[in-house]
XYZ file of C-alpha atoms in Angstrom:
341
model
C -124.818 -27.662 72.697
C -124.310 -31.031 74.463
C -120.566 -31.078 73.851
C -119.959 -28.081 76.291
C -121.208 -29.669 79.401
C -119.647 -32.967 78.220
C -116.298 -31.156 78.125
C -116.655 -30.073 81.794
C -117.817 -33.541 82.770
C -114.825 -34.926 80.967
C -112.449 -32.496 82.752
C -113.989 -33.277 86.145
C -113.828 -36.981 85.447
C -110.190 -36.774 84.296
C -109.257 -34.918 87.387
C -111.059 -37.528 89.568
C -109.126 -40.363 87.987
C -105.894 -38.698 89.097
C -107.220 -38.203 92.771
C -108.516 -34.570 92.419
C -112.090 -33.956 93.373
C -113.618 -30.771 91.744
C -116.897 -29.934 93.099
C -118.435 -28.250 90.051
C -117.821 -27.011 86.539
C -117.609 -23.323 87.676
C -114.624 -24.300 89.886
C -113.034 -26.068 87.037
C -113.377 -22.882 84.918
C -111.990 -20.628 87.762
C -108.883 -22.941 88.082
C -108.011 -22.076 84.546
C -107.982 -18.378 85.555
C -106.013 -18.783 88.714
C -102.870 -16.770 88.751
C -101.902 -16.925 92.361
C -101.948 -19.778 94.842
C -101.635 -19.110 98.701
C -100.528 -22.031 100.849
C -100.857 -22.835 104.480
C -97.648 -24.438 105.847
C -98.361 -27.218 108.279
C -99.925 -30.339 106.600
C -100.006 -28.573 103.336
C -96.445 -28.057 102.271
C -94.929 -30.051 105.155
C -95.754 -33.678 106.366
C -97.635 -32.392 109.489
C -96.064 -35.350 111.464
C -93.913 -33.405 113.963
C -91.255 -34.883 116.066
C -89.866 -33.445 119.285
C -86.268 -32.196 118.820
C -85.431 -30.327 121.919
C -86.865 -29.970 125.468
C -85.594 -26.997 127.565
C -86.825 -26.744 131.206
C -86.455 -23.170 132.624
C -86.130 -24.497 136.254
C -83.273 -26.643 137.490
C -85.533 -28.903 139.543
C -87.847 -29.809 136.552
C -86.734 -32.560 134.299
C -87.214 -32.608 130.547
C -89.384 -35.572 130.775
C -91.615 -33.931 133.512
C -91.984 -30.815 131.224
C -92.784 -32.865 128.211
C -95.569 -34.957 130.105
C -96.943 -31.763 131.520
C -97.407 -30.275 128.111
C -98.756 -33.562 126.662
C -101.255 -33.924 129.399
C -102.599 -30.309 128.672
C -102.685 -31.140 124.931
C -104.426 -34.484 125.665
C -107.675 -33.642 123.869
C -106.407 -31.650 120.995
C -106.231 -33.170 117.335
C -103.474 -30.584 116.231
C -100.474 -32.311 114.697
C -98.285 -30.531 117.304
C -100.403 -31.925 120.195
C -100.174 -35.451 118.652
C -96.346 -35.243 118.463
C -96.133 -34.132 122.101
C -98.322 -37.153 123.208
C -96.177 -39.624 121.203
C -92.943 -38.233 122.666
C -94.294 -38.289 126.290
C -95.494 -41.809 126.083
C -97.643 -43.267 128.951
C -98.566 -40.387 131.182
C -98.686 -40.770 134.995
C -102.032 -41.416 136.584
C -101.610 -38.283 138.684
C -101.762 -36.048 135.484
C -105.590 -35.987 135.191
C -106.676 -33.318 132.565
C -109.980 -31.334 133.037
C -111.273 -27.985 131.723
C -109.131 -28.201 128.513
C -109.557 -25.240 126.208
C -108.035 -24.841 122.749
C -107.315 -21.224 121.803
C -107.023 -20.937 117.958
C -103.690 -19.549 116.921
C -102.270 -19.600 120.508
C -102.344 -23.003 122.142
C -104.262 -24.808 124.960
C -105.062 -24.204 128.643
C -106.137 -26.947 131.077
C -106.259 -28.096 134.538
C -103.572 -30.942 134.937
C -103.282 -32.624 138.212
C -104.801 -29.764 139.965
C -102.408 -27.243 138.380
C -103.499 -24.528 135.785
C -101.182 -25.393 132.766
C -100.884 -23.458 129.555
C -98.908 -24.903 126.543
C -98.661 -22.817 123.339
C -96.828 -20.039 121.559
C -95.299 -16.758 122.776
C -98.655 -15.009 122.302
C -100.285 -17.284 124.703
C -97.467 -16.649 127.320
C -97.904 -12.797 126.815
C -101.642 -13.174 127.243
C -101.025 -14.742 130.651
C -98.675 -12.009 131.591
C -95.591 -14.203 131.173
C -92.354 -13.359 129.244
C -91.230 -16.219 126.955
C -87.616 -16.130 126.060
C -86.274 -15.660 122.464
C -85.595 -19.126 120.811
C -82.968 -19.428 118.070
C -83.608 -23.131 117.360
C -85.561 -23.814 114.070
C -88.922 -25.361 114.592
C -92.323 -24.867 116.180
C -91.739 -23.821 119.866
C -94.262 -24.866 122.507
C -93.988 -22.762 125.679
C -95.149 -24.335 128.893
C -96.485 -22.541 132.109
C -98.219 -23.743 135.240
C -99.866 -21.766 137.979
C -98.517 -18.508 136.565
C -94.915 -19.574 136.376
C -92.951 -20.091 133.149
C -91.575 -23.640 133.084
C -89.682 -23.948 129.672
C -90.189 -24.727 126.137
C -90.300 -27.691 123.719
C -89.012 -27.486 120.047
C -90.922 -29.507 117.411
C -89.690 -30.072 113.857
C -91.625 -30.745 110.761
C -90.279 -31.766 107.297
C -91.428 -30.547 103.836
C -93.363 -33.093 101.903
C -91.577 -34.950 99.145
C -92.341 -33.152 95.968
C -93.339 -29.853 97.542
C -90.400 -28.004 96.094
C -91.053 -29.421 92.607
C -94.765 -28.589 92.994
C -93.767 -24.924 93.824
C -91.382 -24.760 90.933
C -94.022 -26.159 88.606
C -96.500 -23.413 89.634
C -93.933 -20.746 89.167
C -93.045 -22.153 85.821
C -96.693 -21.738 84.873
C -96.626 -18.145 85.752
C -98.410 -18.509 89.206
C -97.565 -16.319 92.071
C -96.953 -18.452 95.191
C -97.453 -17.126 98.848
C -97.031 -19.012 102.097
C -99.050 -18.113 105.250
C -98.273 -19.612 108.607
C -98.671 -19.212 112.335
C -95.090 -20.295 112.874
C -92.228 -18.076 114.073
C -90.586 -16.057 111.327
C -87.333 -17.842 111.637
C -88.909 -21.314 111.184
C -91.179 -20.070 108.344
C -88.300 -18.338 106.412
C -86.260 -21.425 106.658
C -89.065 -23.579 105.145
C -89.811 -21.008 102.482
C -86.171 -20.812 101.379
C -86.031 -24.640 101.219
C -89.125 -24.761 98.891
C -88.322 -21.837 96.908
C -91.177 -19.522 97.950
C -90.164 -15.800 97.866
C -93.272 -14.346 99.636
C -94.045 -15.667 103.178
C -96.085 -14.182 106.099
C -95.468 -15.660 109.393
C -96.836 -15.574 113.059
C -100.393 -15.264 111.899
C -103.620 -15.960 113.741
C -106.377 -17.586 111.773
C -108.096 -14.272 111.287
C -104.719 -12.796 110.181
C -104.773 -15.306 107.329
C -108.217 -13.991 106.200
C -106.932 -10.541 106.398
C -103.874 -11.474 104.129
C -106.133 -13.314 101.692
C -108.449 -10.273 101.533
C -105.393 -8.051 100.687
C -104.343 -10.415 97.935
C -107.862 -10.626 96.483
C -107.854 -6.749 96.372
C -104.575 -6.780 94.360
C -105.754 -9.279 91.601
C -107.014 -7.959 88.281
C -110.256 -8.588 86.522
C -110.826 -12.043 85.278
C -107.942 -13.507 87.777
C -108.548 -15.843 90.534
C -106.804 -16.656 93.812
C -106.607 -20.197 95.271
C -105.961 -20.983 98.899
C -104.559 -24.370 99.972
C -105.036 -25.625 103.570
C -105.805 -28.651 105.611
C -106.826 -27.606 109.279
C -109.922 -26.664 110.877
C -108.636 -23.017 111.255
C -108.238 -22.807 107.515
C -111.968 -23.258 106.819
C -112.764 -19.603 106.906
C -109.892 -18.778 104.443
C -110.904 -21.662 102.214
C -114.424 -20.079 102.000
C -113.189 -16.598 101.311
C -110.799 -17.420 98.489
C -112.001 -17.748 94.890
C -110.933 -21.427 94.973
C -110.503 -23.228 98.084
C -108.226 -26.441 97.858
C -108.115 -28.869 100.725
C -105.916 -31.934 101.612
C -108.311 -34.816 101.602
C -106.272 -37.470 103.371
C -105.109 -35.841 106.450
C -107.213 -32.543 106.280
C -110.019 -31.824 108.748
C -113.674 -32.355 107.891
C -114.218 -28.597 108.233
C -111.636 -27.908 105.677
C -112.785 -30.548 103.131
C -116.428 -29.281 103.563
C -115.420 -25.769 102.914
C -113.169 -26.423 99.927
C -114.157 -26.405 96.332
C -111.296 -28.766 95.267
C -110.058 -31.720 97.426
C -106.718 -33.429 96.782
C -107.390 -36.988 97.913
C -103.710 -38.031 98.386
C -102.434 -34.795 99.836
C -99.911 -34.337 96.971
C -99.130 -30.600 96.368
C -97.999 -31.632 92.684
C -101.793 -32.187 92.129
C -102.431 -28.377 92.356
C -100.527 -27.682 89.182
C -102.118 -30.857 87.465
C -105.545 -29.544 88.275
C -104.836 -26.234 86.824
C -103.409 -27.807 83.629
C -106.580 -30.148 83.409
C -108.826 -27.006 83.792
C -106.887 -25.061 81.093
C -107.141 -28.064 78.730
C -110.823 -28.294 79.365
C -111.363 -24.723 78.667
C -109.469 -24.975 75.377
C -111.727 -27.878 74.267
C -114.878 -25.916 75.235
C -113.761 -22.933 73.113
C -112.626 -25.223 70.285
C -116.181 -26.724 70.191
C -117.877 -23.388 70.399
C -115.876 -21.891 67.564
C -116.075 -24.970 65.420
C -119.757 -25.389 65.697
C -120.599 -21.787 65.054
C -118.116 -21.584 62.179
C -119.751 -24.625 60.369
C -123.260 -23.383 61.074
C -122.436 -20.013 59.750
C -120.969 -21.449 56.576
C -123.959 -23.686 56.065
C -126.365 -20.680 56.555
C -124.438 -18.659 53.865
C -124.492 -21.635 51.523
C -128.097 -22.105 52.237
C -128.834 -18.444 51.473
C -127.041 -18.927 48.113
C -128.969 -21.956 47.306
C -125.938 -24.238 47.320
C -126.467 -26.240 50.515
C -128.728 -29.288 50.377
C -130.307 -31.385 53.173
C -127.195 -33.516 53.756
C -125.098 -30.403 54.344
C -127.768 -29.274 56.953
C -127.686 -32.683 58.552
C -123.879 -32.394 58.826
C -124.291 -28.900 60.294
C -126.468 -30.249 62.879
C -125.740 -33.903 63.862
C -122.314 -34.323 62.339
C -121.012 -31.221 64.201
C -122.441 -32.474 67.300
C -120.777 -35.869 66.959
C -117.394 -34.233 66.158
C -117.599 -31.951 69.162
C -118.565 -34.851 71.497
C -115.498 -36.803 70.356
C -113.395 -33.689 70.879
C -114.935 -33.257 74.402
C -113.985 -36.779 75.260
C -110.254 -35.710 74.982
C -110.767 -34.051 78.307
C -110.605 -37.507 79.966
C -107.060 -37.949 78.931
C -104.839 -36.394 81.595
C -101.792 -38.747 81.228
C -99.580 -36.233 79.343
C -100.374 -33.254 81.583
């Protein structure tokens, strides 16, 4: 029956008009069954535009600006938001800080040759891998530890802010009966502070990219039959998790190409409120689909009975065929209306 695919087309079209790209009718149907949404933090629930809030050299002879420039030089070729914030804060780098052999270690940081020195900038796990002990940091924010030639030089604190509307988006999802989980590679203290601000009860921190896959696998194992799990992310490291989840949702404005390619749904303006809207559009679309199916079958069943009793004539048969199709198509067109959702 033509009204069924038209209902899905209407739902996908209505979502597109609101800045939500859904890559197929099957994903629209799964959105209606989604009962848990897992969020990455940086760039998804937060703005992803970091700013340096503290620079703490560990050696008296090393100035804060010198430490910042060394870290920025090591992060010169990285597209990560943390790296970009370091470069912005450091400004113009001295010509002597030439960067070569730069390597980005997913979930850890970067290593590079900077001005002839072996420099590493990243989290405490990177320092531990280099055999160095990073101090415990009580300040809230993302901490970038810096080392050079096997010596620990200090750390830099970078802060990010939640997106406007992120708390409301979480509240709306929870009001719809959706379980919300946050996964992040950030320190527990920072992750807990963001989760508390946004109203998220379940948060898992200090995760590597493969740890996020493990967490999603665990949550997938907990869901019941007919239920779906959605993962929301934006970075290149999120691509494996986006592919593994039942529904992968990517941020389209600032998200990486890998994340957008791997996702099933793309939010073109990075607004987390659109996640709840997409789910409501999908539920409305599925209601229209079932309305059309039940209405068409009911009318045809009645006409068959009337025909068997000798009561129905040709005009009743025409209505059961063409008339029902026209009414179902008009009903399917209601999927395009998403203004009141």
